[in-house]
Amino acid sequence: AQTVTQSQPEMSVQEAETVTLSCTYDTSESNYYLFWYKQPPSRQMILVIRQEAYKQQNATENRFSVNFQKAAKSFSLKISDSQLGDTAMYFCAFMGTNQAGTALIFGKGTTLSVSS
Amino acid sequence: DGGITQSPKYLFRKEGQNVTLSCEQNLNHDAMYWYRQDPGQGLRLIYYSQIVNDFQKGDIAEGYSVSREKKESFPLTVTSAQKNPTAFYLCASSISRASTEAFFGQGTRLTVV
């Protein structure tokens, strides 16, 4: 069974600084998708960035980028130039493609606080 | 506007009563999911459905039931067998099981008293 592990329950950073959130996963599949979702205090889940495992290039969306290490099964999120609006819980998620009935599996989340 | 709608936003029930949470989507998505969120636990999968009239148990299905009679709707019933039902429940949908993105509703906060 696939598992997703986020080892940092809480992190804090100052505005304009860079922060990296860690995520590791375990799977026997060769192709899959990885995601980072953001959940602000409103509790609405927002997709931040996604990565397809067969693509070697790391995904980037504006200030958000990932460091995808397939062999190490690691998928970290880097937030550059942190803003107060980045304060939220961040979830790493995995979705396989080879098995019938695969669902989106989440880690336990990292609460990020950005202060001025 | 296309989207996924959960209702109600807040729900209170007495212990021992069954309660049904609504989830409707007009995105024409095949796959739908129910998650439970507790503090420090992340999102845990309760049930999911890849097509109409078919669904599979997730990691914490005990005490819950679902139906998928229409593509647009995936209601979740929290039964009296669920030992600790007070939680935040999130419904999601995606185009297919290998979709690049899941879309989420705004959630239902269930409190059992």
PDB file of C-alpha atoms in Angstrom:
ATOM      1  CA  ALA A   1       0.000   0.000   0.000  1.00  0.00           C
ATOM      2  CA  GLN A   2       1.124   3.513  -0.711  1.00  0.00           C
ATOM      3  CA  THR A   3       2.034   5.806   2.154  1.00  0.00           C
ATOM      4  CA  VAL A   4       2.882   9.495   2.370  1.00  0.00           C
ATOM      5  CA  THR A   5       4.958  10.905   5.230  1.00  0.00           C
ATOM      6  CA  GLN A   6       5.381  14.537   6.206  1.00  0.00           C
ATOM      7  CA  SER A   7       7.878  14.729   9.039  1.00  0.00           C
ATOM      8  CA  GLN A   8       7.452  18.399   9.948  1.00  0.00           C
ATOM      9  CA  PRO A   9       4.183  19.026  11.833  1.00  0.00           C
ATOM     10  CA  GLU A  10       4.852  22.772  12.092  1.00  0.00           C
ATOM     11  CA  MET A  11       7.162  25.306  10.507  1.00  0.00           C
ATOM     12  CA  SER A  12       7.516  29.045  10.715  1.00  0.00           C
ATOM     13  CA  VAL A  13       9.206  31.578   8.462  1.00  0.00           C
ATOM     14  CA  GLN A  14       9.465  35.332   8.087  1.00  0.00           C
ATOM     15  CA  GLU A  15       8.066  37.233   5.152  1.00  0.00           C
ATOM     16  CA  ALA A  16      10.306  37.223   2.062  1.00  0.00           C
ATOM     17  CA  GLU A  17      12.264  34.208   3.270  1.00  0.00           C
ATOM     18  CA  THR A  18      12.402  30.802   1.630  1.00  0.00           C
ATOM     19  CA  VAL A  19      11.077  27.667   3.286  1.00  0.00           C
ATOM     20  CA  THR A  20      11.144  24.007   2.282  1.00  0.00           C
ATOM     21  CA  LEU A  21       8.534  21.460   3.326  1.00  0.00           C
ATOM     22  CA  SER A  22       9.496  17.786   3.234  1.00  0.00           C
ATOM     23  CA  CYS A  23       7.554  14.802   1.961  1.00  0.00           C
ATOM     24  CA  THR A  24       8.503  11.189   1.394  1.00  0.00           C
ATOM     25  CA  TYR A  25       6.352   8.443  -0.029  1.00  0.00           C
ATOM     26  CA  ASP A  26       6.414   4.731  -0.561  1.00  0.00           C
ATOM     27  CA  THR A  27       5.084   2.914  -3.594  1.00  0.00           C
ATOM     28  CA  SER A  28       5.902   0.014  -5.878  1.00  0.00           C
ATOM     29  CA  GLU A  29       4.394   1.734  -8.907  1.00  0.00           C
ATOM     30  CA  SER A  30       6.569   3.151 -11.634  1.00  0.00           C
ATOM     31  CA  ASN A  31       4.270   5.914 -12.763  1.00  0.00           C
ATOM     32  CA  TYR A  32       2.209   8.142 -10.512  1.00  0.00           C
ATOM     33  CA  TYR A  33       1.332  11.722  -9.669  1.00  0.00           C
ATOM     34  CA  LEU A  34       2.427  13.781  -6.686  1.00  0.00           C
ATOM     35  CA  PHE A  35       0.719  16.904  -5.420  1.00  0.00           C
ATOM     36  CA  TRP A  36       1.011  19.646  -2.851  1.00  0.00           C
ATOM     37  CA  TYR A  37      -2.276  21.056  -1.583  1.00  0.00           C
ATOM     38  CA  LYS A  38      -2.731  24.128   0.592  1.00  0.00           C
ATOM     39  CA  GLN A  39      -5.487  24.441   3.197  1.00  0.00           C
ATOM     40  CA  PRO A  40      -5.820  27.999   4.561  1.00  0.00           C
ATOM     41  CA  PRO A  41      -7.917  28.802   7.638  1.00  0.00           C
ATOM     42  CA  SER A  42     -11.050  28.751   5.425  1.00  0.00           C
ATOM     43  CA  ARG A  43     -10.356  24.987   5.089  1.00  0.00           C
ATOM     44  CA  GLN A  44     -10.796  25.081   1.317  1.00  0.00           C
ATOM     45  CA  MET A  45      -8.283  22.729  -0.313  1.00  0.00           C
ATOM     46  CA  ILE A  46      -6.260  24.432  -3.044  1.00  0.00           C
ATOM     47  CA  LEU A  47      -3.902  22.690  -5.438  1.00  0.00           C
ATOM     48  CA  VAL A  48      -0.463  24.304  -5.281  1.00  0.00           C
ATOM     49  CA  ILE A  49       1.602  22.190  -7.634  1.00  0.00           C
ATOM     50  CA  ARG A  50       1.707  18.738  -9.223  1.00  0.00           C
ATOM     51  CA  GLN A  51       4.430  16.486 -10.579  1.00  0.00           C
ATOM     52  CA  GLU A  52       4.189  13.500 -12.887  1.00  0.00           C
ATOM     53  CA  ALA A  53       6.675  10.817 -11.938  1.00  0.00           C
ATOM     54  CA  TYR A  54       7.822  10.111 -15.484  1.00  0.00           C
ATOM     55  CA  LYS A  55       8.846  13.744 -15.939  1.00  0.00           C
ATOM     56  CA  GLN A  56      12.358  14.359 -14.689  1.00  0.00           C
ATOM     57  CA  GLN A  57      12.037  18.126 -14.698  1.00  0.00           C
ATOM     58  CA  ASN A  58      10.897  19.590 -11.407  1.00  0.00           C
ATOM     59  CA  ALA A  59       7.556  21.408 -11.538  1.00  0.00           C
ATOM     60  CA  THR A  60       7.404  25.141 -10.864  1.00  0.00           C
ATOM     61  CA  GLU A  61       4.457  27.467 -10.300  1.00  0.00           C
ATOM     62  CA  ASN A  62       5.507  31.056  -9.677  1.00  0.00           C
ATOM     63  CA  ARG A  63       7.032  31.125  -6.141  1.00  0.00           C
ATOM     64  CA  PHE A  64       6.412  27.416  -5.593  1.00  0.00           C
ATOM     65  CA  SER A  65       8.758  24.712  -6.819  1.00  0.00           C
ATOM     66  CA  VAL A  66       9.412  21.102  -6.000  1.00  0.00           C
ATOM     67  CA  ASN A  67      12.490  18.956  -5.634  1.00  0.00           C
ATOM     68  CA  PHE A  68      11.441  15.553  -6.924  1.00  0.00           C
ATOM     69  CA  GLN A  69      13.884  12.748  -6.234  1.00  0.00           C
ATOM     70  CA  LYS A  70      12.278   9.594  -7.642  1.00  0.00           C
ATOM     71  CA  ALA A  71      14.913   7.131  -6.488  1.00  0.00           C
ATOM     72  CA  ALA A  72      14.779   8.494  -2.963  1.00  0.00           C
ATOM     73  CA  LYS A  73      10.971   8.788  -3.120  1.00  0.00           C
ATOM     74  CA  SER A  74      11.191  12.347  -1.944  1.00  0.00           C
ATOM     75  CA  PHE A  75       9.010  15.293  -2.993  1.00  0.00           C
ATOM     76  CA  SER A  76       9.768  18.539  -1.180  1.00  0.00           C
ATOM     77  CA  LEU A  77       8.065  21.904  -1.709  1.00  0.00           C
ATOM     78  CA  LYS A  78      10.032  25.126  -1.760  1.00  0.00           C
ATOM     79  CA  ILE A  79       8.237  28.412  -1.208  1.00  0.00           C
ATOM     80  CA  SER A  80      10.279  31.437  -2.202  1.00  0.00           C
ATOM     81  CA  ASP A  81       9.635  35.012  -1.086  1.00  0.00           C
ATOM     82  CA  SER A  82       7.129  33.852   1.520  1.00  0.00           C
ATOM     83  CA  GLN A  83       4.011  35.966   1.961  1.00  0.00           C
ATOM     84  CA  LEU A  84       1.552  36.284   4.837  1.00  0.00           C
ATOM     85  CA  GLY A  85      -1.072  34.651   2.618  1.00  0.00           C
ATOM     86  CA  ASP A  86       1.026  31.506   2.474  1.00  0.00           C
ATOM     87  CA  THR A  87       0.066  30.779   6.083  1.00  0.00           C
ATOM     88  CA  ALA A  88      -1.813  27.495   5.844  1.00  0.00           C
ATOM     89  CA  MET A  89      -1.588  23.767   6.311  1.00  0.00           C
ATOM     90  CA  TYR A  90       0.202  22.050   3.427  1.00  0.00           C
ATOM     91  CA  PHE A  91      -0.517  18.484   2.419  1.00  0.00           C
ATOM     92  CA  CYS A  92       1.571  16.239   0.232  1.00  0.00           C
ATOM     93  CA  ALA A  93      -0.487  13.732  -1.767  1.00  0.00           C
ATOM     94  CA  PHE A  94       0.070  10.720  -3.999  1.00  0.00           C
ATOM     95  CA  MET A  95      -2.024   9.168  -6.717  1.00  0.00           C
ATOM     96  CA  GLY A  96      -1.020   5.961  -8.475  1.00  0.00           C
ATOM     97  CA  THR A  97      -1.984   5.072 -12.017  1.00  0.00           C
ATOM     98  CA  ASN A  98      -1.401   1.343 -12.336  1.00  0.00           C
ATOM     99  CA  GLN A  99      -3.895  -0.110  -9.940  1.00  0.00           C
ATOM    100  CA  ALA A 100      -7.623  -0.205 -10.407  1.00  0.00           C
ATOM    101  CA  GLY A 101      -9.460   1.936  -7.945  1.00  0.00           C
ATOM    102  CA  THR A 102      -6.499   4.090  -6.924  1.00  0.00           C
ATOM    103  CA  ALA A 103      -7.402   7.091  -4.790  1.00  0.00           C
ATOM    104  CA  LEU A 104      -5.571  10.205  -3.675  1.00  0.00           C
ATOM    105  CA  ILE A 105      -3.550   9.473  -0.520  1.00  0.00           C
ATOM    106  CA  PHE A 106      -2.493  12.331   1.792  1.00  0.00           C
ATOM    107  CA  GLY A 107       0.194  12.908   4.363  1.00  0.00           C
ATOM    108  CA  LYS A 108      -0.651  14.312   7.795  1.00  0.00           C
ATOM    109  CA  GLY A 109       0.219  17.846   6.805  1.00  0.00           C
ATOM    110  CA  THR A 110       2.606  20.620   7.806  1.00  0.00           C
ATOM    111  CA  THR A 111       1.281  23.811   9.369  1.00  0.00           C
ATOM    112  CA  LEU A 112       3.200  26.777   7.984  1.00  0.00           C
ATOM    113  CA  SER A 113       3.128  30.152   9.716  1.00  0.00           C
ATOM    114  CA  VAL A 114       4.468  33.209   7.915  1.00  0.00           C
ATOM    115  CA  SER A 115       5.112  36.253  10.091  1.00  0.00           C
ATOM    116  CA  SER A 116       5.973  39.866   9.306  1.00  0.00           C
TER     117      SER A 116
ATOM    118  CA  ASP B   1     -20.203  27.913 -12.434  1.00  0.00           C
ATOM    119  CA  GLY B   2     -18.835  24.393 -12.310  1.00  0.00           C
ATOM    120  CA  GLY B   3     -17.824  23.032  -8.981  1.00  0.00           C
ATOM    121  CA  ILE B   4     -18.380  20.645  -6.140  1.00  0.00           C
ATOM    122  CA  THR B   5     -20.886  21.453  -3.416  1.00  0.00           C
ATOM    123  CA  GLN B   6     -21.132  20.022   0.049  1.00  0.00           C
ATOM    124  CA  SER B   7     -24.058  20.661   2.312  1.00  0.00           C
ATOM    125  CA  PRO B   8     -24.669  21.585   4.987  1.00  0.00           C
ATOM    126  CA  LYS B   9     -21.577  23.451   6.162  1.00  0.00           C
ATOM    127  CA  TYR B  10     -22.322  22.657   9.821  1.00  0.00           C
ATOM    128  CA  LEU B  11     -24.311  19.694  11.086  1.00  0.00           C
ATOM    129  CA  PHE B  12     -25.292  18.722  14.602  1.00  0.00           C
ATOM    130  CA  ARG B  13     -26.727  15.342  15.506  1.00  0.00           C
ATOM    131  CA  LYS B  14     -27.520  13.418  18.623  1.00  0.00           C
ATOM    132  CA  GLU B  15     -25.507  10.359  19.436  1.00  0.00           C
ATOM    133  CA  GLY B  16     -27.002   7.187  17.963  1.00  0.00           C
ATOM    134  CA  GLN B  17     -28.614   8.891  14.975  1.00  0.00           C
ATOM    135  CA  ASN B  18     -27.617   8.274  11.392  1.00  0.00           C
ATOM    136  CA  VAL B  19     -26.829  11.370   9.350  1.00  0.00           C
ATOM    137  CA  THR B  20     -26.243  11.892   5.620  1.00  0.00           C
ATOM    138  CA  LEU B  21     -23.776  14.397   4.185  1.00  0.00           C
ATOM    139  CA  SER B  22     -24.436  15.648   0.680  1.00  0.00           C
ATOM    140  CA  CYS B  23     -21.872  16.001  -2.104  1.00  0.00           C
ATOM    141  CA  GLU B  24     -22.828  17.142  -5.598  1.00  0.00           C
ATOM    142  CA  GLN B  25     -20.602  18.004  -8.559  1.00  0.00           C
ATOM    143  CA  ASN B  26     -21.395  19.451 -11.993  1.00  0.00           C
ATOM    144  CA  LEU B  27     -17.909  18.947 -13.412  1.00  0.00           C
ATOM    145  CA  ASN B  28     -18.825  15.694 -15.220  1.00  0.00           C
ATOM    146  CA  HIS B  29     -16.173  13.907 -13.176  1.00  0.00           C
ATOM    147  CA  ASP B  30     -16.178  10.132 -12.988  1.00  0.00           C
ATOM    148  CA  ALA B  31     -14.336   9.754  -9.680  1.00  0.00           C
ATOM    149  CA  MET B  32     -15.533  10.995  -6.301  1.00  0.00           C
ATOM    150  CA  TYR B  33     -14.009  10.667  -2.834  1.00  0.00           C
ATOM    151  CA  TRP B  34     -14.878  11.184   0.820  1.00  0.00           C
ATOM    152  CA  TYR B  35     -12.220  12.120   3.359  1.00  0.00           C
ATOM    153  CA  ARG B  36     -12.289  12.698   7.071  1.00  0.00           C
ATOM    154  CA  GLN B  37     -10.020  15.311   8.642  1.00  0.00           C
ATOM    155  CA  ASP B  38      -9.085  15.281  12.329  1.00  0.00           C
ATOM    156  CA  PRO B  39      -6.454  17.467  14.011  1.00  0.00           C
ATOM    157  CA  GLY B  40      -2.995  15.980  13.495  1.00  0.00           C
ATOM    158  CA  GLN B  41      -4.315  13.191  11.254  1.00  0.00           C
ATOM    159  CA  GLY B  42      -4.367  14.789   7.846  1.00  0.00           C
ATOM    160  CA  LEU B  43      -7.006  13.588   5.392  1.00  0.00           C
ATOM    161  CA  ARG B  44      -8.012   9.968   5.700  1.00  0.00           C
ATOM    162  CA  LEU B  45      -9.909   8.221   2.929  1.00  0.00           C
ATOM    163  CA  ILE B  46     -13.336   6.842   3.835  1.00  0.00           C
ATOM    164  CA  TYR B  47     -14.809   5.719   0.483  1.00  0.00           C
ATOM    165  CA  TYR B  48     -14.247   6.415  -3.166  1.00  0.00           C
ATOM    166  CA  SER B  49     -16.085   5.738  -6.397  1.00  0.00           C
ATOM    167  CA  GLN B  50     -14.600   5.519  -9.863  1.00  0.00           C
ATOM    168  CA  ILE B  51     -17.888   5.105 -11.766  1.00  0.00           C
ATOM    169  CA  VAL B  52     -21.608   5.125 -11.159  1.00  0.00           C
ATOM    170  CA  ASN B  53     -22.960   2.183  -9.132  1.00  0.00           C
ATOM    171  CA  ASP B  54     -19.487   1.207  -7.940  1.00  0.00           C
ATOM    172  CA  PHE B  55     -17.471   2.248  -4.899  1.00  0.00           C
ATOM    173  CA  GLN B  56     -14.584   0.966  -2.770  1.00  0.00           C
ATOM    174  CA  LYS B  57     -13.723   1.205   0.888  1.00  0.00           C
ATOM    175  CA  GLY B  58     -10.896   3.435   1.948  1.00  0.00           C
ATOM    176  CA  ASP B  59      -8.761   3.197   5.067  1.00  0.00           C
ATOM    177  CA  ILE B  60     -11.470   4.081   7.610  1.00  0.00           C
ATOM    178  CA  ALA B  61     -14.778   2.855   6.102  1.00  0.00           C
ATOM    179  CA  GLU B  62     -16.161   1.259   9.272  1.00  0.00           C
ATOM    180  CA  GLY B  63     -19.311   3.017  10.445  1.00  0.00           C
ATOM    181  CA  TYR B  64     -19.864   4.776   7.121  1.00  0.00           C
ATOM    182  CA  SER B  65     -21.859   3.972   3.992  1.00  0.00           C
ATOM    183  CA  VAL B  66     -22.134   5.556   0.549  1.00  0.00           C
ATOM    184  CA  SER B  67     -24.102   5.278  -2.671  1.00  0.00           C
ATOM    185  CA  ARG B  68     -23.369   6.360  -6.233  1.00  0.00           C
ATOM    186  CA  GLU B  69     -26.633   6.181  -8.139  1.00  0.00           C
ATOM    187  CA  LYS B  70     -25.890   9.258 -10.230  1.00  0.00           C
ATOM    188  CA  LYS B  71     -22.634  10.544 -11.631  1.00  0.00           C
ATOM    189  CA  GLU B  72     -23.188  13.933  -9.981  1.00  0.00           C
ATOM    190  CA  SER B  73     -23.914  12.728  -6.463  1.00  0.00           C
ATOM    191  CA  PHE B  74     -21.982  10.804  -3.816  1.00  0.00           C
ATOM    192  CA  PRO B  75     -23.721  11.048  -0.418  1.00  0.00           C
ATOM    193  CA  LEU B  76     -22.049   9.795   2.746  1.00  0.00           C
ATOM    194  CA  THR B  77     -24.043   8.348   5.635  1.00  0.00           C
ATOM    195  CA  VAL B  78     -22.475   8.378   9.061  1.00  0.00           C
ATOM    196  CA  THR B  79     -24.131   5.565  10.951  1.00  0.00           C
ATOM    197  CA  SER B  80     -24.551   4.996  14.665  1.00  0.00           C
ATOM    198  CA  ALA B  81     -21.830   2.340  14.384  1.00  0.00           C
ATOM    199  CA  GLN B  82     -19.198   5.035  13.867  1.00  0.00           C
ATOM    200  CA  LYS B  83     -17.567   5.358  17.304  1.00  0.00           C
ATOM    201  CA  ASN B  84     -16.283   8.920  17.013  1.00  0.00           C
ATOM    202  CA  PRO B  85     -18.105  10.728  14.189  1.00  0.00           C
ATOM    203  CA  THR B  86     -17.331  14.317  15.178  1.00  0.00           C
ATOM    204  CA  ALA B  87     -14.954  15.575  12.473  1.00  0.00           C
ATOM    205  CA  PHE B  88     -14.554  17.685   9.364  1.00  0.00           C
ATOM    206  CA  TYR B  89     -15.606  15.844   6.192  1.00  0.00           C
ATOM    207  CA  LEU B  90     -14.334  16.697   2.735  1.00  0.00           C
ATOM    208  CA  CYS B  91     -15.685  15.492  -0.589  1.00  0.00           C
ATOM    209  CA  ALA B  92     -13.603  15.605  -3.760  1.00  0.00           C
ATOM    210  CA  SER B  93     -13.911  14.673  -7.407  1.00  0.00           C
ATOM    211  CA  SER B  94     -11.570  14.103 -10.332  1.00  0.00           C
ATOM    212  CA  ILE B  95     -11.967  13.369 -14.029  1.00  0.00           C
ATOM    213  CA  SER B  96     -10.760   9.807 -13.582  1.00  0.00           C
ATOM    214  CA  ARG B  97      -8.621   7.723 -11.290  1.00  0.00           C
ATOM    215  CA  ALA B  98      -5.497   8.908 -13.086  1.00  0.00           C
ATOM    216  CA  SER B  99      -6.524  12.538 -13.203  1.00  0.00           C
ATOM    217  CA  THR B 100      -4.006  15.258 -12.702  1.00  0.00           C
ATOM    218  CA  GLU B 101      -6.114  17.087 -10.136  1.00  0.00           C
ATOM    219  CA  ALA B 102      -8.846  16.554  -7.578  1.00  0.00           C
ATOM    220  CA  PHE B 103     -11.326  19.328  -6.808  1.00  0.00           C
ATOM    221  CA  PHE B 104     -12.637  19.713  -3.287  1.00  0.00           C
ATOM    222  CA  GLY B 105     -15.858  20.908  -1.739  1.00  0.00           C
ATOM    223  CA  GLN B 106     -15.847  23.339   1.160  1.00  0.00           C
ATOM    224  CA  GLY B 107     -16.427  20.628   3.720  1.00  0.00           C
ATOM    225  CA  THR B 108     -19.001  19.740   6.366  1.00  0.00           C
ATOM    226  CA  ARG B 109     -18.269  20.039  10.070  1.00  0.00           C
ATOM    227  CA  LEU B 110     -20.222  17.299  11.848  1.00  0.00           C
ATOM    228  CA  THR B 111     -20.676  17.512  15.600  1.00  0.00           C
ATOM    229  CA  VAL B 112     -22.330  14.694  17.481  1.00  0.00           C
ATOM    230  CA  VAL B 113     -23.619  15.561  20.929  1.00  0.00           C
TER     231      VAL B 113
END
